[in-house]
Short mmCIF file of C-alpha atoms in Angstrom, two decimals:
data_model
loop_
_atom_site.label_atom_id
_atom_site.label_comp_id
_atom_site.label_asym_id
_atom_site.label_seq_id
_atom_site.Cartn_x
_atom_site.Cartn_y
_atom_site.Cartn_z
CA UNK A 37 -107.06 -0.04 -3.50
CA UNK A 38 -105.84 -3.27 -1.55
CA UNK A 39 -107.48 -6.09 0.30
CA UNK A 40 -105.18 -7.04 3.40
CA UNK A 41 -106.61 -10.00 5.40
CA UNK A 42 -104.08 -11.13 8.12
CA UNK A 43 -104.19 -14.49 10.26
CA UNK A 44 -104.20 -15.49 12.90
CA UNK A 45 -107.03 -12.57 13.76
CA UNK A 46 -106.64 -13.18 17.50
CA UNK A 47 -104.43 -15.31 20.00
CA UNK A 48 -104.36 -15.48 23.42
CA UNK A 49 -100.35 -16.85 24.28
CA UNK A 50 -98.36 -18.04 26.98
CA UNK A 51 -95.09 -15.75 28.10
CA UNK A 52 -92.14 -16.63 26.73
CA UNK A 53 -93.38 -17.96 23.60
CA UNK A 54 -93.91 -16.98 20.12
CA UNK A 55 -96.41 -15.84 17.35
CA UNK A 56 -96.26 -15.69 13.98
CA UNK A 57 -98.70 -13.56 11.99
CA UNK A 58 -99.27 -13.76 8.41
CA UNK A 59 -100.24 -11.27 6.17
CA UNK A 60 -101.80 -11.25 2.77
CA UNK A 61 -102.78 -8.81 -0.40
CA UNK A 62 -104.56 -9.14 -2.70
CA UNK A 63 -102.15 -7.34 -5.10
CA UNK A 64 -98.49 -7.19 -5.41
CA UNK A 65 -97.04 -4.13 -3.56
CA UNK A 66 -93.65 -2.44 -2.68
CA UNK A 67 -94.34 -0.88 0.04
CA UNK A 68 -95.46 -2.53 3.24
CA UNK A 69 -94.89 -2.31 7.11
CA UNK A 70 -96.44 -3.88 10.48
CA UNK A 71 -97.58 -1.73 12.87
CA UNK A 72 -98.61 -2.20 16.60
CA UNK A 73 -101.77 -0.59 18.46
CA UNK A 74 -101.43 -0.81 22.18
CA UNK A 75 -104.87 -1.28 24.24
CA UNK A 76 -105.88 2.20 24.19
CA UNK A 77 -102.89 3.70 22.40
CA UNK A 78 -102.90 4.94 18.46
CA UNK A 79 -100.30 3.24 15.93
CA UNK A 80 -96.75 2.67 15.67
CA UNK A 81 -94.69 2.14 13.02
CA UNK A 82 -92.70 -1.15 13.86
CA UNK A 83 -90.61 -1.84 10.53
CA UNK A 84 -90.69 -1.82 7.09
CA UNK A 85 -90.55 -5.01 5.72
CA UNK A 86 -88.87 -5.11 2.21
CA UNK A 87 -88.52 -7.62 -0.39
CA UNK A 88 -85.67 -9.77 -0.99
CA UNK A 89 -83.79 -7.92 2.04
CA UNK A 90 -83.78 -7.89 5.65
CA UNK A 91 -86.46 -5.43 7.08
CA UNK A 92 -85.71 -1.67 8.32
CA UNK A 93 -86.56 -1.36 12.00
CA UNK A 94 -87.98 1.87 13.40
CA UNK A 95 -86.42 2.94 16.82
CA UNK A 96 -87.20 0.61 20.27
CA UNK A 97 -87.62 -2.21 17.42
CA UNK A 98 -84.80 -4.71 17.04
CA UNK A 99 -85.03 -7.66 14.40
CA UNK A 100 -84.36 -10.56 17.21
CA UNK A 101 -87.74 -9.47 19.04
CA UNK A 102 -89.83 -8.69 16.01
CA UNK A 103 -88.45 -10.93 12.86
CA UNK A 104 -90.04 -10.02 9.82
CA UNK A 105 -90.36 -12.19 6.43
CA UNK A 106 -90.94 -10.89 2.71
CA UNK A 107 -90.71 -13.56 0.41
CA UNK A 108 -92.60 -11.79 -2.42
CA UNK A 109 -94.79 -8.95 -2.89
CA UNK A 110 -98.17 -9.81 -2.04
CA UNK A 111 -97.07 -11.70 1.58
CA UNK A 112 -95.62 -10.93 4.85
CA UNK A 113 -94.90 -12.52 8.61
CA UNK A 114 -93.72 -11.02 11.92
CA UNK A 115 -92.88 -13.07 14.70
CA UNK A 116 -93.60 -11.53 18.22
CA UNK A 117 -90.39 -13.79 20.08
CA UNK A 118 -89.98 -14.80 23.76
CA UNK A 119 -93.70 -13.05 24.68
CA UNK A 120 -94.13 -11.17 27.82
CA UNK A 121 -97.27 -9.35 28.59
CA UNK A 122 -96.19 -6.03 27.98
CA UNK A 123 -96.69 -7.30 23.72
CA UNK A 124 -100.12 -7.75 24.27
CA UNK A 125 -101.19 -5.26 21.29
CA UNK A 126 -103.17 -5.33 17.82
CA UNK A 127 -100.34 -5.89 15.13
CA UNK A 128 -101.28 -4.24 11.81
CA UNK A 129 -100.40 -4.89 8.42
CA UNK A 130 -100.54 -1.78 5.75
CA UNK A 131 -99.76 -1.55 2.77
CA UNK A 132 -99.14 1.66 0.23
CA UNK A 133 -100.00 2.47 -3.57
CA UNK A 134 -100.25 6.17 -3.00
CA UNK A 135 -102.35 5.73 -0.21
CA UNK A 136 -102.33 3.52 2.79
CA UNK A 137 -104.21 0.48 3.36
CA UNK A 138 -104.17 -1.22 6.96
CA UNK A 139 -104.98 -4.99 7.44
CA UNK A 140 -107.75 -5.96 9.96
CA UNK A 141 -105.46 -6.03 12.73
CA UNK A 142 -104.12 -9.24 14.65
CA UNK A 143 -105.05 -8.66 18.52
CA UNK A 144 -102.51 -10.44 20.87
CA UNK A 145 -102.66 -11.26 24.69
CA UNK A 146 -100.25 -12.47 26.78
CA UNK A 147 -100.80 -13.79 30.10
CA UNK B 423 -91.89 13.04 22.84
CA UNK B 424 -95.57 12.47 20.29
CA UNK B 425 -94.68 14.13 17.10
CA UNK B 426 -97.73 14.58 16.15
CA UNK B 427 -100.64 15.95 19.13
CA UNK B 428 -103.78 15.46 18.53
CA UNK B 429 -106.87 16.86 20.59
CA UNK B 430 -109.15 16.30 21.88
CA UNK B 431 -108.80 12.80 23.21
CA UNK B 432 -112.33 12.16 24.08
CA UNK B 433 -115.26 13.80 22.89
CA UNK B 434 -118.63 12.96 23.39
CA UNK B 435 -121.79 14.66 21.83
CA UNK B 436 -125.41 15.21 20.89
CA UNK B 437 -126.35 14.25 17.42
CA UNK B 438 -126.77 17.04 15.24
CA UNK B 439 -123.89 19.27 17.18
CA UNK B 440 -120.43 19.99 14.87
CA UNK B 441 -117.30 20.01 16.15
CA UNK B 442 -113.31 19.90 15.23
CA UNK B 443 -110.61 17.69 15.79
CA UNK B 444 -106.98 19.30 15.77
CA UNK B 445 -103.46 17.39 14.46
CA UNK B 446 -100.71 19.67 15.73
CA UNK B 447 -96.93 19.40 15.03
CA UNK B 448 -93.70 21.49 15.03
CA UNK B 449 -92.87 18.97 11.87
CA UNK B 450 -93.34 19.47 8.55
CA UNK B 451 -95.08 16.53 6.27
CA UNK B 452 -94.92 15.77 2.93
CA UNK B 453 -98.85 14.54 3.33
CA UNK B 454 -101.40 14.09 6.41
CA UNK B 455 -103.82 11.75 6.31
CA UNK B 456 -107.14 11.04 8.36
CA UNK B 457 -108.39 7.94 9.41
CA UNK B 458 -111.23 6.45 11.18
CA UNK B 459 -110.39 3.33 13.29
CA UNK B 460 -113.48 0.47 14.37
CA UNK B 461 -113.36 -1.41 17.11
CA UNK B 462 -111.78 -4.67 15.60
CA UNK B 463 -111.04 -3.44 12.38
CA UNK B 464 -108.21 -1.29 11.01
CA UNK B 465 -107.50 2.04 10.25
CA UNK B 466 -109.94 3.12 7.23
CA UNK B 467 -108.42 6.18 5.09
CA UNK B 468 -110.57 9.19 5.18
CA UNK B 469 -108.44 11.46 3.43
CA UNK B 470 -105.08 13.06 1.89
CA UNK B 471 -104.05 16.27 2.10
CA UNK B 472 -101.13 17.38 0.54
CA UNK B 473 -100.78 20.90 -0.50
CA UNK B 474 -100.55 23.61 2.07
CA UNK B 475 -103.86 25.43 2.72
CA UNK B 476 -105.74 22.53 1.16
CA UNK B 477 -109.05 22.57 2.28
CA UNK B 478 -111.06 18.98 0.74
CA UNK B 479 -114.64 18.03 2.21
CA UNK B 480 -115.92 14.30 2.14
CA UNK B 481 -119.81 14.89 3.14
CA UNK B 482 -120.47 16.26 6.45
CA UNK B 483 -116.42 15.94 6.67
CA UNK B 484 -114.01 19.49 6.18
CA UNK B 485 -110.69 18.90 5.86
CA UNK B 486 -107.74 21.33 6.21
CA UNK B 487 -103.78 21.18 5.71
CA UNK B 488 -102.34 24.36 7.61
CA UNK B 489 -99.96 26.59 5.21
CA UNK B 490 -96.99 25.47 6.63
CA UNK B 491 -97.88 21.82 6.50
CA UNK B 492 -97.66 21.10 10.27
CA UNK B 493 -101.40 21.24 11.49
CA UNK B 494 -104.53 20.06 9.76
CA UNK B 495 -107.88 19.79 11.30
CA UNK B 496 -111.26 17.63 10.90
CA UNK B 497 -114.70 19.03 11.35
CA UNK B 498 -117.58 17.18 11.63
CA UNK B 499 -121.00 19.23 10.96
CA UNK B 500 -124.20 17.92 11.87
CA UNK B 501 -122.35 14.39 13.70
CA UNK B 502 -124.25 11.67 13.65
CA UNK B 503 -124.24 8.25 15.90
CA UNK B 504 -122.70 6.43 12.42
CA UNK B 505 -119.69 8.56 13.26
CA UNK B 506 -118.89 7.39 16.34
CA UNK B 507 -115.43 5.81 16.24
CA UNK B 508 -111.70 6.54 17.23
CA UNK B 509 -109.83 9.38 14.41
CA UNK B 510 -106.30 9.52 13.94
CA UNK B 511 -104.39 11.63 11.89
CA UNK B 512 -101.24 10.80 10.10
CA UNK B 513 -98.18 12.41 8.71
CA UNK B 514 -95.86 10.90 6.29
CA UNK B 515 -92.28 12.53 6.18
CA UNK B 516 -90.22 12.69 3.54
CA UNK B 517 -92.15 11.27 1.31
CA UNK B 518 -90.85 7.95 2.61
CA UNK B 519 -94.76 5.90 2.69
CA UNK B 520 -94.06 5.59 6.23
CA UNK B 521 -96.81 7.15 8.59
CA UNK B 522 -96.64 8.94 12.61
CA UNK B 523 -99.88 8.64 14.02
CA UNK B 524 -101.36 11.24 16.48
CA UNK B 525 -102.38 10.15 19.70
CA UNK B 526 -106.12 9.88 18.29
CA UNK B 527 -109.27 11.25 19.64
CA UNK B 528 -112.62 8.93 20.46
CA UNK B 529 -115.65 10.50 19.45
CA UNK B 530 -119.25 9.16 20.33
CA UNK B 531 -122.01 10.83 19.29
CA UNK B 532 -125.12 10.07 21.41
CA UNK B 533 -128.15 9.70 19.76
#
């Protein structure tokens, strides 16, 4: 198994800003991605974020709205860039070994 | 277009009643995977189902993969309030790790 915790756990943001949220294990992993939960909504898959290289994007994703760091194998960050309300969402952090393990969540408004 | 339908969305019941929760697709996946989602918290892995047919039970939980590996289904027997909580199914394609959630289905189960 793996122990995700992810910071900042909630934030309440201005439009037009930006967030950063962090993401840790507790183990080193190859596999991980951020996922977002819209009020209501069930999960999707934003990128993969990969190690040493720039992250894979899934579809309606683009790297200048959503950058994504992997410095090693046990951390991660995505940026939420130039807010609007329409990102308010839970951002998720999983990770795989075989099975998938999902991070507390980050919950984001945006007035 | 949701790849992967899920019913029902909503579902409240008595304690002690059963019922099922269906994952349909017109896809084919490698594995599905159940989870049960808290408010605040993230997704919590139930299960993995892999093989077609596969039929695994977790407690009051049955599990089943349909044969062709497009369908699976959750049934709950004897629900109880602890239960309550929002369900989502999964399906990882091509053995690539990453996961489409159904549209998820909110159960509360009334004491």
């Amino acid at each position: 198994s793996a122990v995700i915790s992810q910071k900042p756990s909630r934030d309440i943001c201005q439009r037009g800003t930006s967030l950063t949220i962090q993401c840790q294990v507790d183990s080193q992993v190859t596999m991980m991605f951020w996922y977002r939960q819209q009020p209501g909504q069930s999960l999707t898959l934003i990128a993969t974020a990969n190690q040493g290289s720039e992250a894979t994007y899934e579809s309606g994703f683009v790297i200048d709205k959503f950058p994504i760091s992997r410095p090693n194998l046990t951390f991660s960050t995505l940026t939420v860039s130039n807010m609007s309300p329409e990102d308010s969402s839970i951002y998720l952090c999983s990770v795989t070994t075989g099975e998938s393990f999902f991070g507390p969540g980050t919950r984001l408004t945006v007035l | 277009t949701q790849l992967l339908e899920q019913s029902p969305q909503f579902l409240s019941i008595q304690e002690g009643e059963n019922l099922t929760v269906y994952c349909n697709s017109s896809s084919v996946f490698s594995s599905l995977q159940w989870y049960r989602q808290e408010p605040g918290e993230g997704p919590v892995l139930l299960v993995t189902v892999v093989t077609g047919g596969e039929v695994k039970k977790l407690k009051r939980l049955t599990f089943q993969f349909g044969d062709a590996r497009k369908d699976s289904s959750l049934h709950i027997t004897a629900a109880q309030p602890g239960d309550t909580g929002l369900y989502l199914c999964a399906g990882e394609m091509d053995s690539s790790y990453k996961l489409i959630f159904g549209s998820g289905t909110r159960l509360l189960v009334r004491p």
